[in-house]
Coordinates of C-alpha atoms and ligand atoms in Angstrom, one line a residue:
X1 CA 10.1 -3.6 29.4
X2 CA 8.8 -2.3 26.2
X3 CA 10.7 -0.9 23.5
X4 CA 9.9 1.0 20.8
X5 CA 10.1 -0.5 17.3
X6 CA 12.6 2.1 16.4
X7 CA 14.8 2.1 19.0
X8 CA 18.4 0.8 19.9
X9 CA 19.0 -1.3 23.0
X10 CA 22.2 -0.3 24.3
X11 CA 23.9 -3.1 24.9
X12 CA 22.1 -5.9 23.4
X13 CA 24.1 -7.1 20.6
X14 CA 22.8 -10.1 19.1
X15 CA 20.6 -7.8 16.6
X16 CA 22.3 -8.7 13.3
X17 CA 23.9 -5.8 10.7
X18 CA 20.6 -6.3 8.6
X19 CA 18.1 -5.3 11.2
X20 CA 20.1 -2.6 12.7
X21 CA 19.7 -0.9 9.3
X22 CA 15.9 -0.9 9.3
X23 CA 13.3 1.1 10.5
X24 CA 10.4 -0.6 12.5
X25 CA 7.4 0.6 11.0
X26 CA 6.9 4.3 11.3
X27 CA 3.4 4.3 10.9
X28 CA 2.6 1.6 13.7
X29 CA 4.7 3.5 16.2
X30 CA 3.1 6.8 15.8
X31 CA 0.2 4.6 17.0
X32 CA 1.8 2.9 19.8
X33 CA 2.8 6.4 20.8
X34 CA -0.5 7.5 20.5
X35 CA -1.9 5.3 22.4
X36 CA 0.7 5.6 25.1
X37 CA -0.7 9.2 25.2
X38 CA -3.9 8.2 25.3
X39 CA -3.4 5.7 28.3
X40 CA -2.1 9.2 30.1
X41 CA -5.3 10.7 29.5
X42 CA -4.4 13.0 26.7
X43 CA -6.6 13.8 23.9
X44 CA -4.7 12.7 20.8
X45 CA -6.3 12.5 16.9
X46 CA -3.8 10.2 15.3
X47 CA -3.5 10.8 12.1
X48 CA -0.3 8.0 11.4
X49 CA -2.5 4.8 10.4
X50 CA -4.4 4.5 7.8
X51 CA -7.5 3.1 9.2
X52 CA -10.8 4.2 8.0
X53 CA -12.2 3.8 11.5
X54 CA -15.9 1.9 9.9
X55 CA -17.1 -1.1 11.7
X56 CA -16.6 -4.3 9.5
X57 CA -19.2 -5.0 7.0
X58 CA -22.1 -7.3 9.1
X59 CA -22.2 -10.3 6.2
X60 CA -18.5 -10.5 6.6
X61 CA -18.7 -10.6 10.6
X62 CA -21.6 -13.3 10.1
X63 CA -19.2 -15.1 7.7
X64 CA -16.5 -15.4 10.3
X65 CA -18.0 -16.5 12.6
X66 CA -20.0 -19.1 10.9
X67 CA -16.7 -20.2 9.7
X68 CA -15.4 -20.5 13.3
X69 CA -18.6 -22.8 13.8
X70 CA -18.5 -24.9 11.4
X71 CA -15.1 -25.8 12.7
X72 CA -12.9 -24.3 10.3
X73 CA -9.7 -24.5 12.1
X74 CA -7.6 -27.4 10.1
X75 CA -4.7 -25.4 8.1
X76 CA -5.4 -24.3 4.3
X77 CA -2.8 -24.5 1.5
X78 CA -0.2 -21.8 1.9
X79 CA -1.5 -19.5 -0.9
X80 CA -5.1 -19.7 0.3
X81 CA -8.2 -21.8 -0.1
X82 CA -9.3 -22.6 -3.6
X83 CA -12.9 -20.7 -2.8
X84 CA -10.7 -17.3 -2.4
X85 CA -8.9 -17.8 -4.8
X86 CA -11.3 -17.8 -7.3
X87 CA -13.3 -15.2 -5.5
X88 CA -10.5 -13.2 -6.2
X89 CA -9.6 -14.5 -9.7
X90 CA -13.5 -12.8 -10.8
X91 CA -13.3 -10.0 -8.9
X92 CA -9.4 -9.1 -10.7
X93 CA -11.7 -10.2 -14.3
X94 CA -15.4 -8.5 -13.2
X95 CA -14.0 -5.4 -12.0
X96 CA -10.5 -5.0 -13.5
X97 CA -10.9 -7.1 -17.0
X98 CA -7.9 -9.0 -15.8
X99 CA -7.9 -12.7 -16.4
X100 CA -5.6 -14.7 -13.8
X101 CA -5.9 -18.7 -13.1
X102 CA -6.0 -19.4 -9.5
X103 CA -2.6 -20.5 -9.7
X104 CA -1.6 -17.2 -10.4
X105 CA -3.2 -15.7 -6.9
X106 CA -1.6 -16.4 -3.2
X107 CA -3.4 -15.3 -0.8
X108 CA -1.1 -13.6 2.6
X109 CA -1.5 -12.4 6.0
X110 CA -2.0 -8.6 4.5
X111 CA -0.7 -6.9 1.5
X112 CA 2.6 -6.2 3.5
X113 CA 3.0 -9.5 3.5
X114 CA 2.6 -10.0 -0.2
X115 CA 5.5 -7.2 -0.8
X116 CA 7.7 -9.1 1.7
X117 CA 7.0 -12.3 0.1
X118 CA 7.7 -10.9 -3.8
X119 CA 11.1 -9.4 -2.5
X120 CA 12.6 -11.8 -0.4
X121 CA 11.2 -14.3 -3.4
X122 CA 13.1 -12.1 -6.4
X123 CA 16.3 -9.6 -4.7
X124 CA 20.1 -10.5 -4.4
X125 CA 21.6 -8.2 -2.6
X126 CA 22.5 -4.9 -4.3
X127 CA 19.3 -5.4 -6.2
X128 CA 17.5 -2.5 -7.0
X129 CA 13.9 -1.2 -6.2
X130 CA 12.7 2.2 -7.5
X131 CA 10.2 3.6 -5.0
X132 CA 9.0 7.4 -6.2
X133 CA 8.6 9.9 -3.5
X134 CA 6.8 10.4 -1.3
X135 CA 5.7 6.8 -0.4
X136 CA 3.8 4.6 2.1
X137 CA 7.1 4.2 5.0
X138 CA 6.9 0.3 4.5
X139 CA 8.6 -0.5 1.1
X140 CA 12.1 0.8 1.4
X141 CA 12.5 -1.2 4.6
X142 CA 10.8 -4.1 3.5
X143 CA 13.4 -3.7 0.2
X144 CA 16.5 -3.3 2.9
X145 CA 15.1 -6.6 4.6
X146 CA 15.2 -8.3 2.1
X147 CA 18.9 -7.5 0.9
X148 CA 17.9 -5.0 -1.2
X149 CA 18.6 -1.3 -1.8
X150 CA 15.8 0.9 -2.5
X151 CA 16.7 4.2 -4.7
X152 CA 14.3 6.8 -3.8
X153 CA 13.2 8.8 -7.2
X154 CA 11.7 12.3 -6.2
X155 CA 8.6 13.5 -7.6
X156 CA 7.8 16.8 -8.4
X157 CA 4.6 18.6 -6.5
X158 CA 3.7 19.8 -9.8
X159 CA 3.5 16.2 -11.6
X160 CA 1.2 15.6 -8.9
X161 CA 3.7 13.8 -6.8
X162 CA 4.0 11.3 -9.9
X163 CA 7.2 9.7 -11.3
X164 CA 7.8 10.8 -15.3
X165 CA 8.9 8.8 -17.8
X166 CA 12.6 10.7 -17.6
X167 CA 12.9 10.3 -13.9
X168 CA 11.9 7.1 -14.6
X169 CA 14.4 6.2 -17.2
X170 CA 17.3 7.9 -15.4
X171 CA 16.7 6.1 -11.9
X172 CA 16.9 2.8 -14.1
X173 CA 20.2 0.9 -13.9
X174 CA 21.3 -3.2 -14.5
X175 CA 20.4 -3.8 -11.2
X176 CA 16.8 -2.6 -11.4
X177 CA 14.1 -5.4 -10.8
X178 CA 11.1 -3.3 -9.7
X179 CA 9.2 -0.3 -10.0
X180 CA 6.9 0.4 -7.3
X181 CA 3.7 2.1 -8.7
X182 CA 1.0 2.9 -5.7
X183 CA -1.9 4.3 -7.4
X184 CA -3.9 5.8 -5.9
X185 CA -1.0 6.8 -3.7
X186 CA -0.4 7.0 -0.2
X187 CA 0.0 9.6 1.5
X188 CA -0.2 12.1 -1.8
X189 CA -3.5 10.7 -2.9
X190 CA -2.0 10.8 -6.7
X191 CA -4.0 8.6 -9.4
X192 CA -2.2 7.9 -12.4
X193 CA -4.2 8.2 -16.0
X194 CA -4.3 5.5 -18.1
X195 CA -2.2 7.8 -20.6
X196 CA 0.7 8.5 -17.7
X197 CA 1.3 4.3 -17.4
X198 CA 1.5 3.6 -21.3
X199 CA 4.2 6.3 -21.0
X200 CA 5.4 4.7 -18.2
X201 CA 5.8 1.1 -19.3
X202 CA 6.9 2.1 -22.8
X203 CA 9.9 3.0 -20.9
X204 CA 9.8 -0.4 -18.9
X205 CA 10.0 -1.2 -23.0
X206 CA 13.7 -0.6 -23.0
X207 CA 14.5 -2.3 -19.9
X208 CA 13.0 -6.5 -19.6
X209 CA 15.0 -7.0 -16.4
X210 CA 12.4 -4.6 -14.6
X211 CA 8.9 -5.5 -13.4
X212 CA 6.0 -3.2 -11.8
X213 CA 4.8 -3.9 -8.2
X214 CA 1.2 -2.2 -8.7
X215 CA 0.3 -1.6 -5.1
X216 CA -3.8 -1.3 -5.9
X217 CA -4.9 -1.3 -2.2
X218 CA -6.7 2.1 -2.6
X219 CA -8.6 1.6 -5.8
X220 CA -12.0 2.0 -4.9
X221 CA -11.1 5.4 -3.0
X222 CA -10.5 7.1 -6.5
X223 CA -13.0 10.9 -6.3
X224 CA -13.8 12.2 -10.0
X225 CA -12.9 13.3 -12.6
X226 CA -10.3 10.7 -11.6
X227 CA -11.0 6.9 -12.6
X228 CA -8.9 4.1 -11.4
X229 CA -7.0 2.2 -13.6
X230 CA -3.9 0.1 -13.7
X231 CA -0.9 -0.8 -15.4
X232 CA -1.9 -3.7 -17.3
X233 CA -5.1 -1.8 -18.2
X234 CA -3.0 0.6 -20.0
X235 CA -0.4 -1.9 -20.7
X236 CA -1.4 -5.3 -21.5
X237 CA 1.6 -6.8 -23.0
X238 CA 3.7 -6.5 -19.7
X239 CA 1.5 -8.9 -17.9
X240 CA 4.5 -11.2 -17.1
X241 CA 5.9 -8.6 -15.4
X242 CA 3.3 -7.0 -13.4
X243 CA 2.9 -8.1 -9.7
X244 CA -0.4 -6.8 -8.4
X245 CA -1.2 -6.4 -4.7
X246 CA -4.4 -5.7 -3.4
X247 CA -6.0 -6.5 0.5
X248 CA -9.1 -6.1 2.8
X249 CA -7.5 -3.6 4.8
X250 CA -9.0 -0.5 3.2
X251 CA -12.0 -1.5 1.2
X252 CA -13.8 -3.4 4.0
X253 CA -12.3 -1.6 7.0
X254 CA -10.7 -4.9 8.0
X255 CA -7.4 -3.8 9.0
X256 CA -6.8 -5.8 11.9
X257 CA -8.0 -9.0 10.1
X258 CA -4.9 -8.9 8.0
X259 CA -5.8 -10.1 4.3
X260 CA -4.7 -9.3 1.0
X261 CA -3.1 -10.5 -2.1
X262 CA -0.6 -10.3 -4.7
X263 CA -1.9 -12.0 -8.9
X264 CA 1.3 -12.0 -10.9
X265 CA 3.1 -14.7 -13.3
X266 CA 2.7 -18.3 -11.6
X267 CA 6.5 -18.9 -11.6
X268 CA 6.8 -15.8 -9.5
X269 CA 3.5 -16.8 -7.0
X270 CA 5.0 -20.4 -6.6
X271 CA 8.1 -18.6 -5.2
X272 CA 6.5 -16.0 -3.2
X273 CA 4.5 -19.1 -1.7
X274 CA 7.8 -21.2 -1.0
X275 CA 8.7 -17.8 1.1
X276 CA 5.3 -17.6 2.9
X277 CA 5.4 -21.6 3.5
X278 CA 8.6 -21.1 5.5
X279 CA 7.2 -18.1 7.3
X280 CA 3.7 -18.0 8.1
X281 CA 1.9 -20.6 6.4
X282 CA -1.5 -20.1 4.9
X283 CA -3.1 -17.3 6.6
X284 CA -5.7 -17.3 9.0
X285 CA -8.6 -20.4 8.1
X286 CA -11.5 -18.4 9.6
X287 CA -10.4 -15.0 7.8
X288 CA -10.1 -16.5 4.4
X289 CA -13.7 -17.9 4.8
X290 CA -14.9 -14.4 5.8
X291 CA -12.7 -13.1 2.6
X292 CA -14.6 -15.0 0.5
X293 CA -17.6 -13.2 1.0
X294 CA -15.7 -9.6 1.2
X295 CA -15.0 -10.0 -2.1
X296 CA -17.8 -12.2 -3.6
X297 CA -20.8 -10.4 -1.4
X298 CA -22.7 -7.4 -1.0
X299 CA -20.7 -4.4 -1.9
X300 CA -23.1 -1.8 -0.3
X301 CA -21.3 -1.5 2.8
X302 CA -17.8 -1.2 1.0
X303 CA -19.7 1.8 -1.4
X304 CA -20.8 3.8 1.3
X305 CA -17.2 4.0 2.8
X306 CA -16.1 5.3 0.1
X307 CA -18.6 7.8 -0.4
X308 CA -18.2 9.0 3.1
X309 CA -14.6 9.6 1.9
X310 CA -16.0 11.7 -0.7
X311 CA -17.4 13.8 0.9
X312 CA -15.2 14.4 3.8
X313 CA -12.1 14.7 1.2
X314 CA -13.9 17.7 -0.3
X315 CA -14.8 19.5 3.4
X316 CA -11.2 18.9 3.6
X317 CA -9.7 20.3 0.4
X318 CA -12.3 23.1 1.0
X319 CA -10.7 24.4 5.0
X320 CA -7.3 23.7 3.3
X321 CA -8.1 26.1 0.8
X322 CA -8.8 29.1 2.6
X323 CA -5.4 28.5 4.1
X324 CA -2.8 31.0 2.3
X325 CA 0.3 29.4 0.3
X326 CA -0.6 26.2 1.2
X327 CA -1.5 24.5 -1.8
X328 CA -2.8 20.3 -1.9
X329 CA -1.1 18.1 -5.2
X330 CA -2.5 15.0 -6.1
X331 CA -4.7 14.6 -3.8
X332 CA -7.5 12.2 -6.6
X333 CA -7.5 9.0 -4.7
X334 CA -6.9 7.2 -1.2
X335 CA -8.1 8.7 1.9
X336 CA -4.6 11.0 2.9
X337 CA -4.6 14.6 1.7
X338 CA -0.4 15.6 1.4
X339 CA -0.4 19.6 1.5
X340 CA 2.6 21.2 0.0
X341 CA 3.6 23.5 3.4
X342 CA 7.1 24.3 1.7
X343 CA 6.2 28.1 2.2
X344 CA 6.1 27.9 6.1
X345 CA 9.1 26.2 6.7
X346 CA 11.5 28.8 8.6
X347 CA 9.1 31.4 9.0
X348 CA 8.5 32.8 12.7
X349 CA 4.9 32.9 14.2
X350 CA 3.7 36.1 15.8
X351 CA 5.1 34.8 19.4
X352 CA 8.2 34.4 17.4
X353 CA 8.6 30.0 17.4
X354 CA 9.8 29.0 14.4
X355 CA 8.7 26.1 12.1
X356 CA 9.8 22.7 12.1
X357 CA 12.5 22.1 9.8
Ligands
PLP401 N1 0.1 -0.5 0.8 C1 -0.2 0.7 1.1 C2 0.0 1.8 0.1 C3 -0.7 1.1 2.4 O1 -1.0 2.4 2.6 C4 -0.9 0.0 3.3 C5 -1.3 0.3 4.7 O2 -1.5 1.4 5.1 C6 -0.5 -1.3 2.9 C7 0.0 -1.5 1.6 C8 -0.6 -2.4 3.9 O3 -1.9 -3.0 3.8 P1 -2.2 -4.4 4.6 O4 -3.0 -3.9 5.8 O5 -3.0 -5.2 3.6 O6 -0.9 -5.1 5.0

């Protein structure tokens, strides 16, 4: 029998209240449905996933499987093996002008991982995340798993989908522990300035209980005059309260490999490890190998994705714009284009359907 991942099962009761409350992943079951479509011989695009759809990078494949014959198959430590670690320690200083210490990096089995790991690591229950809107589907569920109660902060289409510092301050309460800021955002494309997070953390300022989960995953795909830049660029002093996640899944098409990784305070890593020890261990021994030179290697590969994006986000932005009241906000970074259709909703077509609601 197979279920969906959003579905009830009539019947079985053993599901506890926690889980009940959740939503599988949204994302993953547009794709399961897709593919179920698929299997019936339908022609489907699925748009759901956000998977850039490139063959992985040949150094990385040759990495792998090297790694698989040199026999690395013996576990690693949980946050990751020392050469990735440090891989990813220069990368975060070379590319970002952060400096971490490799105790200050865990390496997970994707950046979803990484998010579950901080909040299970840091929420009581009742504790507070603030997720602006709209927002990749995964964090409010991953905050409700993890006892958690995520308070969804609007954004306006005219701030480019991007939270203000009033919004900001007014969604802020004692139980607040974590901003999430994905820049650049999925699925609005929004890139914050450099000037947007000062403003930001000066009102973090006010308010020491709360910390900044900086969900960088998308910073390469950033289209001009846009640059990428995060919040401790803009806002050094908050570094002991920044948690920044990054992964494989986007810049080296290696979605299905599952990599990424959270550099925050090492109090706050050693925790997230202890979570990850008890869950899945260090990730996948082959995979880190092959990580290493993802991040350390050639780039080329990773540069041309990106510019592909480029140019098929503008061909994009272009047909949208010959579409009447249909205008596209944010839209700077990421691969998604988010097109404001409030304008259609209720009208009739010329056969007389109506729009979804
Ligand atoms: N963060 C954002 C904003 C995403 O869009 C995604 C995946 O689509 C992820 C995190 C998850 O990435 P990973 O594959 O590294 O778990």
């Amino acid at each position: 029998m197979s279920v969906a991942l959003t579905q009830a099962v009539p019947g079985f009761d053993v599901l506890s209240r926690r889980i009940r409350g959740i939503q599988g992943s949204r994302t993953l079951e547009s794709a399961r449905k897709a593919n179920a479509l698929r299997a019936q011989g339908r022609d489907v695009i699925n748009l759901g996933i956000g998977e850039l759809g490139f063959d992985v990078p040949g150094n990385i494949k040759e990495a792998a499987v090297a790694a698989v014959l040199a026999g690395h198959a013996q576990s690693t430590p949980v946050a990751g093996i020392t050469p990735l670690r440090e891989a990813i320690a220069e990368k975060l200083l070379r590319e970002n002008g952060l400096e971490y210490e490799v105790d200050q990096i865990l390496v997970s089995a994707g950046t979803k991982q990484v998010i579950f790991n901080a909040m299970v690591a840091t929420l009581d229950p009742g504790d507070e995340v603030i997720v602006p809107s709209p927002f990749w589907v995964s964090y409010p569920e991953i905050v409700r798993m993890s006892g958690g109660t995520p308070v969804v902060v609007r954004t306006s289409a005219h701030a480019d989908y991007k939270i203000q510092p009033s919004e900001l301050e007014a969604a802020i309460t004692p139980r607040t522990k974590w901003l999430v800021v994905n820049s650049p955002n999925n699925p609005s494309g929004a890139v914050y300035t450099p000037a947007e997070l000062s403003a930001l953390a000066e009102v973090l300022r006010g308010h020491p209980a709360v910390h900044v989960l900086s969900d960088e995953i998308y910073e390469r795909f950033v289209y001009e005059p846009s640059v990428f830049a995060n919040m401790l660029n803009a806002a050094p002093w908050l570094a002991d309260r920044v948690l920044l996640l990054n992964g494989l899944s986007k810049t080296y098409s290696m979605i299905g490999w599952r990599l990424g990784y959270g550099a925050g305070p090492a109090p706050l890593i050693a925790a997230m490890t202890k979570v990850q020890s008890q869950v899945t261990s260090g990730t996948s021994s082959i995979i880190q190998v092959a990580g290493v030179q993802a991040i350390a290697g050639s780039q080329a590969a990773s540069d041309a994705f990106v510019e592909s994006f480029r140019r098929r986000r503008l061909r994009a932005l272009e047909l949208i714009a010959g579409i009447p009241d249909l205008p596209c906000y944010g839209a700077r970074g990421a691969f998604y284009l988010y097109p404001d259709c409030s304008a259609y909703l209720g009208r009739r077509t010329k056969s007389d359907r109506k729009s979804v609601v």
